[in-house]
Short mmCIF file of N, CA and C in Angstrom, two decimals:
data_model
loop_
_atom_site.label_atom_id
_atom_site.label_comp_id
_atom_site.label_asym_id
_atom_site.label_seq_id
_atom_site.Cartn_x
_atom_site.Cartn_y
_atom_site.Cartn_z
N UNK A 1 28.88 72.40 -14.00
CA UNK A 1 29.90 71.60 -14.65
C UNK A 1 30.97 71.18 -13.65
N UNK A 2 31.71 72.51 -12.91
CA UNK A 2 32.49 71.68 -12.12
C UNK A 2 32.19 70.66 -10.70
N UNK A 3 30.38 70.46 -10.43
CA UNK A 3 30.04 69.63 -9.45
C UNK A 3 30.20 68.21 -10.12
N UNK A 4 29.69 67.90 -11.31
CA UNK A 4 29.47 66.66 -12.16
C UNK A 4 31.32 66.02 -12.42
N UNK A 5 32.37 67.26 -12.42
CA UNK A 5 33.86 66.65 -12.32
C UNK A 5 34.20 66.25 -10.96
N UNK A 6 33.50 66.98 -10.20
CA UNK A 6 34.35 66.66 -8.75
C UNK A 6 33.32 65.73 -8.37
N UNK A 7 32.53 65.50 -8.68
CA UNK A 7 31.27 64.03 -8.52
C UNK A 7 32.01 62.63 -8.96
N UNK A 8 32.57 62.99 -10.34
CA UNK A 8 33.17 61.46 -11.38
C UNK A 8 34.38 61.72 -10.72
N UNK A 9 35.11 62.42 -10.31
CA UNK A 9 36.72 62.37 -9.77
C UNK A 9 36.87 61.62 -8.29
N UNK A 10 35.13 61.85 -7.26
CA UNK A 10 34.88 61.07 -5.96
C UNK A 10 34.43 60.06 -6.44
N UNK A 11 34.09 59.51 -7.48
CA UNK A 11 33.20 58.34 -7.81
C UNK A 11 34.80 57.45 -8.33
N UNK A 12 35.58 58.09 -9.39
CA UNK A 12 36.94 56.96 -9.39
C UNK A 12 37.71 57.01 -8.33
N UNK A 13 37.38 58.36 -6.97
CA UNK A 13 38.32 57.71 -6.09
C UNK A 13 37.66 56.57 -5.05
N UNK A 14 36.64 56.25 -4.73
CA UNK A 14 35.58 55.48 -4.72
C UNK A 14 35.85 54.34 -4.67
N UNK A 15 35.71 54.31 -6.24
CA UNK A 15 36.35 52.97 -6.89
C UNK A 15 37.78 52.34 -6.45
N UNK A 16 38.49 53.56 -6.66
CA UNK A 16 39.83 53.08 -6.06
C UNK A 16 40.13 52.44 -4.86
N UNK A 17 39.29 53.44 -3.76
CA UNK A 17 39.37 52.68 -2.63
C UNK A 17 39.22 51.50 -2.28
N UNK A 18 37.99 51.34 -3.10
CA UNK A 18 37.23 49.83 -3.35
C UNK A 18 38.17 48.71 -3.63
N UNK A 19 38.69 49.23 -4.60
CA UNK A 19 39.87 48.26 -4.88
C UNK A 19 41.01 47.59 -3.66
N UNK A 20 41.49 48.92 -3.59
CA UNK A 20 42.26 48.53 -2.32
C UNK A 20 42.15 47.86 -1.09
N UNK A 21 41.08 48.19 -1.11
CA UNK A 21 40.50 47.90 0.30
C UNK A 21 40.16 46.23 0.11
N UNK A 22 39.59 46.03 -0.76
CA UNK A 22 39.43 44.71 -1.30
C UNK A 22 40.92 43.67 -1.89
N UNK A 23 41.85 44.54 -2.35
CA UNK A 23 43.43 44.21 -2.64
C UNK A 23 43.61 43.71 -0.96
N UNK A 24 43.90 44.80 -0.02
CA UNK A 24 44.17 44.75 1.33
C UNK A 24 43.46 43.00 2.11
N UNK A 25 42.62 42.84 2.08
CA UNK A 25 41.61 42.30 2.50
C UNK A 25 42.08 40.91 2.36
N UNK A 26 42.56 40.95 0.59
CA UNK A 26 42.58 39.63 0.00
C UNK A 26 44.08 39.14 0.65
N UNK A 27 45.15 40.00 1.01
CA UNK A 27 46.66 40.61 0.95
C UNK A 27 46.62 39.47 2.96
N UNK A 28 45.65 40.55 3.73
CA UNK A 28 45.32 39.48 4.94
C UNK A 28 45.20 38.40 5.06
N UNK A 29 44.05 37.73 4.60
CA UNK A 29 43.53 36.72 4.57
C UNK A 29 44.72 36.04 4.03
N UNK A 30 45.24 36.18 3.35
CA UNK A 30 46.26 35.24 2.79
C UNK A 30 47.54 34.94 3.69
N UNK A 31 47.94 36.12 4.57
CA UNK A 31 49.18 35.88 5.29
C UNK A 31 48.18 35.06 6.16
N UNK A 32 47.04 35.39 6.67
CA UNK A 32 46.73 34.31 7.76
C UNK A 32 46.86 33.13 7.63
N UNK A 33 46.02 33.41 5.98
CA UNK A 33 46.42 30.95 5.47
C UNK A 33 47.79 30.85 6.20
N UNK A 34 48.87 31.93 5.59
CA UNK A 34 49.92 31.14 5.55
C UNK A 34 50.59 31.00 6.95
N UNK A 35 49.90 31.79 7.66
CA UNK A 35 50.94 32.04 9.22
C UNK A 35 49.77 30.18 10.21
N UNK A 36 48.90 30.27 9.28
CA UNK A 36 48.20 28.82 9.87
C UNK A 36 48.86 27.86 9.52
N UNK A 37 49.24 27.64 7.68
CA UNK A 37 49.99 26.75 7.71
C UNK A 37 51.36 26.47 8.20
N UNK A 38 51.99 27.92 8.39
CA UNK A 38 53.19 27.58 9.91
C UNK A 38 52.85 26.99 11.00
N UNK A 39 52.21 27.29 11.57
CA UNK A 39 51.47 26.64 12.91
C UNK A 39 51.74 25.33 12.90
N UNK A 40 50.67 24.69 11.55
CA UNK A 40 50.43 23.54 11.10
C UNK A 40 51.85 22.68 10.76
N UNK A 41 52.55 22.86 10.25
CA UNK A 41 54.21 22.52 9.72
C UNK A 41 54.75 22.18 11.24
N UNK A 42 54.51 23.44 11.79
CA UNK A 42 55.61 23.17 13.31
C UNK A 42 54.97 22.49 14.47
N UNK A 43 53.37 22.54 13.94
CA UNK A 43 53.00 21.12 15.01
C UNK A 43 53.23 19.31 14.36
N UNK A 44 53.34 19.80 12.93
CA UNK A 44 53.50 17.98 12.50
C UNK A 44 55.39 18.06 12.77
N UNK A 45 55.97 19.13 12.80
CA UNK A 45 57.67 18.91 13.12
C UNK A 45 57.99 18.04 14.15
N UNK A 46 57.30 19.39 15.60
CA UNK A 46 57.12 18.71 17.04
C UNK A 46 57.02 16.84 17.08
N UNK A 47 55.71 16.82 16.74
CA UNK A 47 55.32 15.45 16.81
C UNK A 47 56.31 14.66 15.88
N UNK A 48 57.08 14.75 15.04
CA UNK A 48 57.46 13.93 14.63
C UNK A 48 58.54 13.92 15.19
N UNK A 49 59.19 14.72 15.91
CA UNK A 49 60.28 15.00 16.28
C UNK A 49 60.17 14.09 17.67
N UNK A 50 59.03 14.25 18.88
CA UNK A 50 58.58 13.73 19.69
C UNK A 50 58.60 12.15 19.48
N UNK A 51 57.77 11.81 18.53
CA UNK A 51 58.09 10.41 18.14
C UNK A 51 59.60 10.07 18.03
N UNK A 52 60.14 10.66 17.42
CA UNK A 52 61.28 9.83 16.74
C UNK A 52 62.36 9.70 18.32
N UNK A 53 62.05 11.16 18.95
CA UNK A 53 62.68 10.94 20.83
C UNK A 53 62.32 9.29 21.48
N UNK A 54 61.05 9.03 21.62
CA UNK A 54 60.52 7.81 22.37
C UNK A 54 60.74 6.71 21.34
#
């Protein structure tokens, strides 16, 4: 009995991890979009900024 609790208690922590790890993952990927679309913003700034110099 107590292998089958400490079996389902590693199996929801498991799960949990799963989660997280997959939370985490999604949590990355997303600052990257957004640290790209900085990139992206401060290269159309530059250039417009460049233009508007000449």
């Amino acid at each position: 009995m107590a292998q089958s609790t400490t079996f389902r208690t590693n199996t929801k922590q498991d799960t949990l991890t799963d989660h997280v790890v997959e939370f985490l993952s999604r949590v990355s990927r997303t600052l990257r979009n957004l640290a790209d679309s900085a990139d992206h913003a401060a290269k159309m700034v530059r250039k417009a900024d460049a233009a508007r110099r000449s």
